[in-house]
Short mmCIF file of C-alpha atoms and ligand atoms in Angstrom, two decimals:
data_model
loop_
_atom_site.label_atom_id
_atom_site.label_comp_id
_atom_site.label_asym_id
_atom_site.label_seq_id
_atom_site.Cartn_x
_atom_site.Cartn_y
_atom_site.Cartn_z
CA MET A 114 -17.64 -169.53 18.86
CA LYS A 115 -16.82 -172.99 20.60
CA LYS A 116 -17.06 -172.99 24.60
CA SER A 117 -13.37 -174.09 24.35
CA ALA A 118 -12.17 -171.00 22.64
CA THR A 119 -9.54 -168.83 24.19
CA ILE A 120 -10.56 -165.37 25.10
CA LEU A 121 -8.15 -163.01 26.00
CA VAL A 122 -9.37 -160.57 28.80
CA SER A 123 -7.68 -157.34 29.18
CA GLY A 124 -8.34 -155.83 32.79
CA GLY A 125 -9.20 -159.27 33.84
CA ALA A 126 -7.99 -158.36 37.39
CA GLY A 127 -10.60 -155.70 37.80
CA TYR A 128 -14.10 -155.87 39.16
CA ILE A 129 -16.07 -156.83 36.05
CA GLY A 130 -13.19 -158.32 34.33
CA SER A 131 -12.57 -160.98 37.20
CA HIS A 132 -16.17 -161.74 37.31
CA THR A 133 -16.34 -162.33 33.62
CA VAL A 134 -13.27 -164.80 33.75
CA TRP A 135 -14.73 -166.64 36.41
CA TYR A 136 -18.05 -166.96 34.67
CA LEU A 137 -16.24 -167.87 31.31
CA ASN A 138 -14.19 -170.49 33.25
CA GLN A 139 -17.36 -172.25 34.42
CA LEU A 140 -18.53 -172.64 30.88
CA GLY A 141 -15.07 -174.24 29.89
CA TYR A 142 -13.46 -171.36 27.87
CA ARG A 143 -9.82 -170.88 28.13
CA THR A 144 -9.07 -167.61 29.58
CA ILE A 145 -5.92 -165.35 29.53
CA VAL A 146 -5.89 -162.56 31.86
CA PHE A 147 -3.78 -159.54 30.83
CA ASP A 148 -3.58 -156.65 33.46
CA ASN A 149 -1.04 -154.06 34.57
CA LEU A 150 -2.43 -154.09 38.12
CA SER A 151 -2.84 -150.44 38.41
CA THR A 152 -6.16 -151.01 39.69
CA GLY A 153 -6.77 -154.73 39.55
CA PHE A 154 -5.62 -157.43 42.17
CA ARG A 155 -3.10 -160.04 41.56
CA GLN A 156 -5.21 -162.48 43.72
CA ASP A 157 -8.44 -161.88 41.54
CA MET A 158 -6.43 -162.89 38.25
CA LEU A 159 -8.45 -166.22 37.67
CA GLY A 160 -7.14 -166.93 34.23
CA ASP A 161 -5.76 -170.17 32.77
CA VAL A 162 -3.03 -167.95 31.63
CA ASN A 163 -2.23 -164.72 33.96
CA ARG A 164 0.08 -162.10 32.20
CA ILE A 165 0.99 -158.84 34.03
CA GLY A 166 1.45 -156.34 31.14
CA ASP A 167 0.51 -152.94 30.01
CA LEU A 168 -1.51 -151.83 26.84
CA GLN A 169 0.68 -148.82 26.57
CA ASN A 170 3.67 -151.05 26.03
CA PRO A 171 3.42 -152.40 22.49
CA TRP A 172 5.93 -155.14 23.13
CA ASP A 173 4.01 -156.70 26.01
CA LEU A 174 0.92 -156.87 23.66
CA LYS A 175 2.95 -158.23 20.68
CA ARG A 176 4.80 -160.92 22.84
CA LEU A 177 1.53 -162.06 24.16
CA PHE A 178 -0.21 -162.46 20.75
CA LEU A 179 2.63 -164.28 19.46
CA GLN A 180 2.92 -166.71 22.20
CA GLU A 181 -0.75 -167.54 22.82
CA PRO A 182 -3.48 -168.66 20.26
CA ILE A 183 -6.23 -166.12 20.87
CA ASP A 184 -9.71 -166.40 19.51
CA ALA A 185 -11.39 -163.38 20.75
CA VAL A 186 -10.70 -160.28 23.21
CA ILE A 187 -12.82 -158.75 25.80
CA HIS A 188 -11.56 -155.56 26.67
CA PHE A 189 -12.15 -154.08 30.11
CA ALA A 190 -8.85 -152.38 30.93
CA ALA A 191 -9.76 -148.74 31.60
CA ASN A 192 -10.15 -145.89 34.13
CA ILE A 193 -13.70 -145.57 35.24
CA ALA A 194 -14.29 -142.90 37.65
CA VAL A 195 -16.52 -140.01 36.19
CA GLY A 196 -15.38 -137.48 38.74
CA GLU A 197 -11.47 -138.03 38.33
CA SER A 198 -11.91 -137.92 34.57
CA VAL A 199 -13.10 -134.38 34.95
CA LYS A 200 -9.94 -133.51 36.89
CA GLU A 201 -7.48 -135.67 34.84
CA PRO A 202 -8.96 -135.97 31.39
CA LEU A 203 -5.47 -136.97 29.87
CA LYS A 204 -5.30 -139.91 32.00
CA TYR A 205 -8.49 -141.08 30.51
CA TYR A 206 -7.67 -140.43 26.92
CA ARG A 207 -4.26 -142.33 27.53
CA ASN A 208 -5.63 -145.22 29.28
CA ASN A 209 -8.95 -145.56 27.66
CA THR A 210 -8.32 -144.31 24.12
CA VAL A 211 -4.77 -144.74 23.20
CA SER A 212 -4.50 -148.02 24.80
CA LEU A 213 -7.48 -149.27 22.58
CA VAL A 214 -5.62 -148.07 19.50
CA ASN A 215 -2.42 -150.27 20.59
CA LEU A 216 -4.81 -153.37 21.26
CA LEU A 217 -6.58 -152.99 17.98
CA GLU A 218 -3.17 -152.58 15.97
CA THR A 219 -1.73 -155.76 17.68
CA MET A 220 -5.00 -157.59 16.94
CA GLN A 221 -5.21 -156.36 13.36
CA ALA A 222 -1.43 -157.52 12.88
CA SER A 223 -2.05 -160.86 14.30
CA GLY A 224 -5.35 -161.55 12.47
CA VAL A 225 -7.49 -161.70 15.62
CA LYS A 226 -10.88 -160.12 14.72
CA LYS A 227 -13.35 -160.27 17.58
CA LEU A 228 -13.66 -158.08 20.31
CA VAL A 229 -16.18 -157.18 23.09
CA PHE A 230 -15.71 -153.57 24.39
CA SER A 231 -16.66 -152.27 27.69
CA SER A 232 -18.69 -149.39 27.11
CA THR A 233 -20.83 -147.21 29.40
CA ALA A 234 -24.10 -145.41 29.83
CA ALA A 235 -21.85 -142.25 30.08
CA VAL A 236 -21.87 -142.13 26.38
CA TYR A 237 -25.40 -140.87 26.46
CA GLY A 238 -24.40 -137.71 28.77
CA ASN A 239 -27.70 -136.12 29.88
CA PRO A 240 -30.31 -138.21 27.85
CA VAL A 241 -33.39 -136.39 26.96
CA LEU A 242 -35.54 -139.58 27.06
CA CYS A 243 -35.50 -142.43 29.61
CA PRO A 244 -35.38 -145.42 29.53
CA ILE A 245 -32.60 -144.81 27.18
CA SER A 246 -32.44 -146.97 24.03
CA GLU A 247 -29.29 -147.63 21.88
CA ASP A 248 -30.35 -145.01 19.15
CA ALA A 249 -30.41 -142.19 21.91
CA PRO A 250 -27.93 -139.38 20.73
CA ILE A 251 -24.19 -140.04 21.70
CA ALA A 252 -23.38 -136.85 23.75
CA PRO A 253 -21.13 -137.48 26.66
CA VAL A 254 -20.80 -134.74 29.44
CA ASN A 255 -17.43 -135.94 31.00
CA PRO A 256 -14.09 -137.00 29.74
CA TYR A 257 -14.81 -140.74 30.70
CA GLY A 258 -17.87 -140.63 28.65
CA HIS A 259 -15.93 -139.10 25.68
CA SER A 260 -13.13 -141.73 25.91
CA LYS A 261 -15.50 -144.61 25.58
CA ALA A 262 -17.42 -142.93 22.78
CA TRP A 263 -14.19 -142.31 20.73
CA GLY A 264 -13.42 -146.06 21.48
CA GLU A 265 -16.70 -147.03 20.16
CA GLN A 266 -16.17 -144.98 17.17
CA MET A 267 -12.79 -146.55 16.45
CA LEU A 268 -14.48 -149.77 16.58
CA ARG A 269 -16.86 -148.77 13.92
CA ASP A 270 -14.10 -147.64 11.68
CA CYS A 271 -12.21 -150.66 12.14
CA ALA A 272 -15.00 -152.96 11.49
CA SER A 273 -15.43 -151.88 7.96
CA ALA A 274 -11.78 -151.20 7.10
CA TYR A 275 -10.55 -154.56 8.39
CA GLY A 276 -13.34 -156.69 8.48
CA MET A 277 -13.26 -157.08 12.13
CA ASP A 278 -16.18 -157.81 14.64
CA PHE A 279 -17.04 -155.76 17.74
CA VAL A 280 -19.85 -155.70 20.23
CA ALA A 281 -19.95 -152.76 22.53
CA LEU A 282 -21.73 -153.43 25.78
CA ARG A 283 -22.91 -150.03 27.66
CA TYR A 284 -23.14 -150.77 31.10
CA PHE A 285 -25.24 -148.82 33.53
CA ASN A 286 -24.32 -149.13 37.39
CA ALA A 287 -22.51 -152.36 37.87
CA CYS A 288 -22.82 -153.96 41.43
CA GLY A 289 -22.92 -156.90 43.45
CA LYS A 290 -20.60 -159.97 43.58
CA ALA A 291 -20.34 -163.58 42.73
CA PRO A 292 -21.70 -165.38 45.93
CA ALA A 293 -19.21 -167.70 47.71
CA THR A 294 -16.00 -166.17 45.82
CA HIS A 295 -13.32 -163.72 47.12
CA LEU A 296 -14.09 -161.58 44.24
CA GLY A 297 -15.90 -158.12 44.78
CA GLU A 298 -15.81 -154.44 44.14
CA LYS A 299 -12.58 -153.00 45.79
CA HIS A 300 -11.72 -149.90 43.93
CA ASP A 301 -9.09 -147.76 45.75
CA PRO A 302 -10.35 -145.12 46.46
CA GLU A 303 -13.88 -146.35 46.19
CA THR A 304 -16.01 -144.00 44.52
CA HIS A 305 -19.24 -146.08 43.66
CA LEU A 306 -22.51 -145.88 45.78
CA ILE A 307 -23.42 -149.26 46.87
CA PRO A 308 -20.00 -150.22 48.49
CA LEU A 309 -19.82 -146.90 50.06
CA VAL A 310 -23.32 -147.22 51.68
CA LEU A 311 -22.34 -150.76 53.00
CA ASP A 312 -19.14 -149.14 54.45
CA ALA A 313 -21.18 -146.60 56.09
CA VAL A 314 -23.74 -148.74 57.58
CA ALA A 315 -20.88 -151.06 58.91
CA GLY A 316 -19.21 -148.02 60.53
CA ARG A 317 -16.06 -148.59 58.38
CA ARG A 318 -16.17 -145.13 57.16
CA PRO A 319 -17.43 -141.69 58.16
CA PRO A 320 -21.27 -140.83 57.21
CA LEU A 321 -21.90 -141.15 53.48
CA LYS A 322 -21.93 -137.99 51.63
CA VAL A 323 -25.08 -137.85 49.22
CA PHE A 324 -23.92 -135.63 46.35
CA GLY A 325 -26.86 -133.39 45.55
CA ASN A 326 -30.52 -133.35 46.68
CA ASP A 327 -31.70 -130.55 44.22
CA TYR A 328 -31.93 -132.58 41.16
CA ASN A 329 -35.24 -132.81 39.09
CA THR A 330 -36.27 -136.19 40.63
CA LEU A 331 -38.91 -137.34 42.83
CA ASP A 332 -36.53 -136.82 46.14
CA GLY A 333 -33.98 -134.72 44.52
CA THR A 334 -31.04 -137.27 44.38
CA CYS A 335 -29.83 -138.95 41.23
CA ILE A 336 -31.50 -142.04 39.66
CA ARG A 337 -29.38 -144.92 38.46
CA ASP A 338 -30.15 -148.30 36.95
CA TYR A 339 -28.14 -150.95 39.32
CA VAL A 340 -27.12 -154.29 37.17
CA HIS A 341 -25.59 -157.23 38.77
CA VAL A 342 -21.84 -157.94 37.84
CA LEU A 343 -22.83 -161.62 36.89
CA ASP A 344 -25.44 -160.48 34.64
CA LEU A 345 -23.05 -158.53 32.82
CA ALA A 346 -20.74 -161.38 32.66
CA GLN A 347 -23.50 -163.57 31.06
CA ALA A 348 -23.94 -160.61 28.43
CA HIS A 349 -20.22 -160.77 27.40
CA GLU A 350 -20.42 -164.47 26.76
CA LEU A 351 -23.66 -164.32 24.85
CA ALA A 352 -21.94 -161.32 22.68
CA LEU A 353 -19.11 -163.74 21.91
CA GLN A 354 -21.41 -166.25 20.57
CA LYS A 355 -23.73 -163.79 18.58
CA MET A 356 -20.76 -161.82 17.07
CA GLY A 357 -20.98 -161.17 13.40
CA ASP A 358 -18.83 -162.54 10.72
CA GLY A 359 -16.90 -159.91 9.18
CA GLY A 360 -17.12 -156.15 9.55
CA SER A 361 -19.78 -155.75 12.11
CA PHE A 362 -20.38 -153.26 15.03
CA SER A 363 -23.15 -153.47 17.50
CA ALA A 364 -24.06 -151.65 20.65
CA PHE A 365 -26.17 -152.95 23.51
CA ASN A 366 -27.25 -151.18 26.70
CA LEU A 367 -27.12 -153.65 29.97
CA GLY A 368 -29.45 -152.21 32.77
CA ASN A 369 -32.21 -153.67 34.68
CA GLY A 370 -34.60 -150.94 33.15
CA GLN A 371 -35.42 -149.81 36.83
CA GLY A 372 -34.28 -146.43 38.35
CA HIS A 373 -33.11 -146.02 41.94
CA SER A 374 -32.25 -142.60 43.61
CA VAL A 375 -29.48 -142.48 46.11
CA LEU A 376 -31.99 -142.35 48.87
CA GLU A 377 -33.82 -145.54 47.74
CA VAL A 378 -30.52 -147.19 47.62
CA ILE A 379 -29.93 -146.04 51.26
CA ARG A 380 -33.14 -147.34 52.34
CA ALA A 381 -32.75 -150.83 50.77
CA VAL A 382 -29.60 -151.20 52.67
CA GLU A 383 -31.27 -150.20 55.86
CA GLU A 384 -34.06 -152.73 55.30
CA ILE A 385 -31.42 -155.62 54.43
CA CYS A 386 -29.10 -154.69 57.29
CA GLN A 387 -31.61 -153.79 59.77
CA LYS A 388 -29.42 -150.72 60.67
CA PRO A 389 -29.65 -146.86 59.81
CA VAL A 390 -27.13 -145.46 57.23
CA PRO A 391 -25.52 -142.43 58.62
CA PHE A 392 -25.60 -139.87 55.55
CA GLU A 393 -25.40 -136.36 55.05
CA PHE A 394 -26.35 -134.07 51.97
CA ALA A 395 -23.37 -132.56 50.14
CA ALA A 396 -22.74 -130.49 47.04
CA ARG A 397 -23.60 -132.03 43.63
CA ARG A 398 -20.71 -134.04 42.18
CA GLU A 399 -19.26 -132.49 38.75
CA GLY A 400 -20.31 -134.66 35.75
CA ASP A 401 -23.16 -136.50 37.35
CA PRO A 402 -26.32 -136.67 35.18
CA ALA A 403 -29.72 -136.65 37.02
CA VAL A 404 -31.12 -139.81 35.69
CA LEU A 405 -29.52 -142.79 33.62
CA VAL A 406 -32.19 -145.78 33.13
CA ALA A 407 -31.63 -148.30 30.36
CA SER A 408 -33.79 -149.67 27.98
CA SER A 409 -32.27 -153.28 27.61
CA ALA A 410 -34.92 -154.71 25.18
CA LYS A 411 -32.25 -155.09 22.21
CA ALA A 412 -29.90 -157.13 24.43
CA LYS A 413 -32.75 -159.36 25.49
CA GLU A 414 -34.05 -159.86 21.97
CA LYS A 415 -30.72 -160.06 19.94
CA LEU A 416 -28.23 -161.41 22.52
CA GLY A 417 -30.87 -163.54 24.41
CA TRP A 418 -29.90 -161.79 27.64
CA LYS A 419 -31.70 -162.82 30.83
CA PRO A 420 -30.60 -161.08 33.84
CA LYS A 421 -31.01 -163.21 36.99
CA PHE A 422 -30.69 -160.26 39.40
CA GLU A 423 -33.55 -158.01 38.38
CA SER A 424 -34.20 -156.20 41.84
CA LEU A 425 -32.14 -154.00 43.86
CA GLN A 426 -32.55 -155.96 46.89
CA SER A 427 -31.39 -159.11 45.27
CA ILE A 428 -28.34 -157.49 44.07
CA ILE A 429 -27.49 -156.07 47.45
CA LYS A 430 -28.01 -159.35 49.04
CA THR A 431 -25.38 -160.80 47.26
CA LEU A 432 -22.91 -158.37 49.05
CA VAL A 433 -24.11 -159.04 52.58
CA GLN A 434 -24.11 -162.70 52.78
N1 UFG B 944 -23.21 -141.04 45.01
C1 UFG B 944 -23.25 -140.25 46.27
N2 UFG B 944 -22.34 -140.35 47.22
C2 UFG B 944 -21.38 -141.19 47.04
C3 UFG B 944 -21.03 -141.80 45.71
C4 UFG B 944 -21.94 -141.60 44.79
O1 UFG B 944 -24.35 -139.53 46.43
O2 UFG B 944 -20.54 -141.20 47.88
C5 UFG B 944 -24.00 -140.84 43.96
C6 UFG B 944 -23.61 -140.34 42.67
O3 UFG B 944 -23.42 -138.87 42.56
C7 UFG B 944 -24.43 -140.79 41.61
C8 UFG B 944 -24.94 -142.24 42.40
O4 UFG B 944 -24.55 -142.11 43.46
O5 UFG B 944 -25.68 -140.08 41.61
C9 UFG B 944 -24.05 -143.26 41.54
O6 UFG B 944 -22.87 -142.91 41.64
P1 UFG B 944 -21.64 -144.11 41.14
O7 UFG B 944 -20.28 -143.36 41.52
O8 UFG B 944 -21.82 -145.23 42.25
O9 UFG B 944 -21.94 -144.42 39.88
P2 UFG B 944 -21.96 -143.46 38.51
O10 UFG B 944 -23.45 -143.35 37.94
O11 UFG B 944 -21.40 -141.97 38.64
O12 UFG B 944 -20.98 -144.04 37.28
C10 UFG B 944 -21.12 -145.47 36.98
C11 UFG B 944 -19.87 -146.14 36.67
C12 UFG B 944 -19.48 -145.46 35.50
C13 UFG B 944 -20.69 -145.74 34.41
C14 UFG B 944 -21.87 -145.08 35.09
C15 UFG B 944 -23.02 -145.53 34.01
O13 UFG B 944 -18.72 -145.74 37.53
O14 UFG B 944 -18.45 -146.08 34.87
O15 UFG B 944 -22.09 -145.70 36.41
O16 UFG B 944 -24.20 -145.21 34.84
F1 UFG B 944 -20.40 -144.83 33.47
#
């Protein structure tokens, strides 16, 4: 795909979406952001074209595809909070699964055949082996994970039925920000660990609650694989470049291959900020697997993915400059 291609980015006003648009713009792509601003931010819409519209409204989509020449789609728009998905599963099935049906129908009708899909480590549930490779069983343990696993299945089916091409990128824990930009992680409410730890250390919130210290891990707290948002952005562009030529589906894990416990994240922030992080232990959060660590060997080999922020420290430093 040419670097001047037009890329539609659904959810391009959100955290990973806006960083990816920023990254694509640097490379010369023409970007169209489409977002309903339910969780994204107007000021983070950095597309050459910015449209406020809803994937639930087929007319918003049809109009867009009629008016703009689109070469490929990157589909971020979704709800992403594991805990919320346990309490409100239908919200996840509507916004993550039904919305994808609408998008695929419009693409199919308009002859747009390439899409990169925001997937997640949550499709693996409680993995038996870590690091997790792409052929590990798909066994989600929460509605968020189910909504994404079903999305992937739809893509597999549409690839063969309609000769479309798809790449699903299974992110582990996205974090960090593009230095010297106003972009960043600002979910409302914020549920993600690193921004909450930074708020706690700065005294912007009450002490952090560490959800569970009785997991079967070295220090009893959950282990995750933290990956920088610009490294994720890089993988999307590589996926556009390496996408198949009719009827293909492939999935790639994106993580750094290193697990960090919640207490290790707290210590890393304390070291960088030279201040204690106030925290207390609390009950486990429903739907949380104990350990999620990626093997990203396939993305490195097949996409040529080269993460630039490999250590937790280097990722956190992009947030405290
Ligand atoms: N945690 C706390 N206290 C908090 C917030 C989080 O202890 O206040 C813990 C969680 O229990 C978990 C870890 O920090 O063990 C990371 O939690 P996050 O909420 O930051 O991230 P998750 O691992 O729950 O989920 C994220 C994305 C999902 C994605 C998943 C894949 O939100 O979309 O990573 O690993 F599926």
